[in-house]
mmCIF file of C-alpha atoms in Angstrom:
data_model
loop_
_atom_site.group_PDB
_atom_site.id
_atom_site.type_symbol
_atom_site.label_atom_id
_atom_site.label_comp_id
_atom_site.label_asym_id
_atom_site.label_seq_id
_atom_site.Cartn_x
_atom_site.Cartn_y
_atom_site.Cartn_z
ATOM 1 C CA ILE S 1 -17.714 13.041 11.792
ATOM 2 C CA SER S 2 -14.418 14.890 12.822
ATOM 3 C CA GLY S 3 -13.570 12.024 15.131
ATOM 4 C CA ILE S 4 -14.087 9.525 12.458
ATOM 5 C CA LEU S 5 -11.845 11.524 10.058
ATOM 6 C CA TRP S 6 -9.087 11.831 12.690
ATOM 7 C CA SER S 7 -9.212 8.188 13.177
ATOM 8 C CA CYS S 8 -8.857 7.443 9.548
ATOM 9 C CA ASN S 9 -5.887 9.780 9.266
ATOM 10 C CA PHE S 10 -4.250 8.184 12.453
ATOM 11 C CA ASN S 11 -4.681 4.785 11.128
ATOM 12 C CA LEU S 12 -3.021 5.873 7.843
ATOM 13 C CA GLN S 13 -0.114 7.555 9.583
ATOM 14 C CA LEU S 14 0.346 4.423 11.900
ATOM 15 C CA ALA S 15 0.217 2.082 8.955
ATOM 16 C CA ASN S 16 2.996 4.138 7.290
ATOM 17 C CA ALA S 17 5.178 4.118 10.384
ATOM 18 C CA LEU S 18 4.632 0.360 10.740
ATOM 19 C CA VAL S 19 6.026 -0.300 7.208
ATOM 20 C CA ILE S 20 8.990 1.739 7.898
ATOM 21 C CA ASP S 21 9.586 -0.301 11.062
ATOM 22 C CA GLY S 22 9.087 -3.550 8.914
ATOM 23 C CA ASP S 23 5.749 -4.669 10.632
ATOM 24 C CA TYR S 24 4.047 -5.323 7.422
ATOM 25 C CA HIS S 25 1.399 -7.682 9.014
ATOM 26 C CA GLY S 26 0.690 -4.864 11.548
ATOM 27 C CA SER S 27 0.451 -2.259 8.745
ATOM 28 C CA ILE S 28 -2.270 -4.331 6.844
ATOM 29 C CA ARG S 29 -4.331 -4.790 10.177
ATOM 30 C CA THR S 30 -4.041 -1.063 10.688
ATOM 31 C CA LEU S 31 -5.183 -0.168 7.114
ATOM 32 C CA GLU S 32 -8.229 -2.509 7.607
ATOM 33 C CA CYS S 33 -9.179 -0.543 10.590
ATOM 34 C CA GLY S 34 -8.851 2.564 8.809
ATOM 35 C CA TYR S 35 -10.945 1.264 6.058
ATOM 36 C CA LEU S 36 -13.743 0.556 8.476
ATOM 37 C CA CYS S 37 -13.533 4.001 9.705
ATOM 38 C CA ALA S 38 -13.797 5.310 6.314
ATOM 39 C CA SER S 39 -16.815 3.125 5.602
ATOM 40 C CA GLN S 40 -18.402 4.570 8.570
ATOM 41 C CA ALA S 41 -17.782 8.098 7.462
ATOM 42 C CA ASN S 42 -19.426 7.287 4.081
ATOM 43 C CA TYR S 43 -16.634 9.298 2.238
ATOM 44 C CA SER S 44 -16.003 7.664 -0.956
ATOM 45 C CA GLU S 45 -12.725 9.574 -1.333
ATOM 46 C CA LEU S 46 -11.436 7.755 1.853
ATOM 47 C CA MET S 47 -12.217 4.236 0.708
#
């Protein structure tokens, strides 16, 4: 489960960096990937 949590955190940080760079479409795609990771972890706090 720690790998899934790491992936969720990585996707969130990457999405933030993409927003700062102005890549809003890439940020949305990254957040969608992070949401899928959170769904797999079954942590309602992450979703």
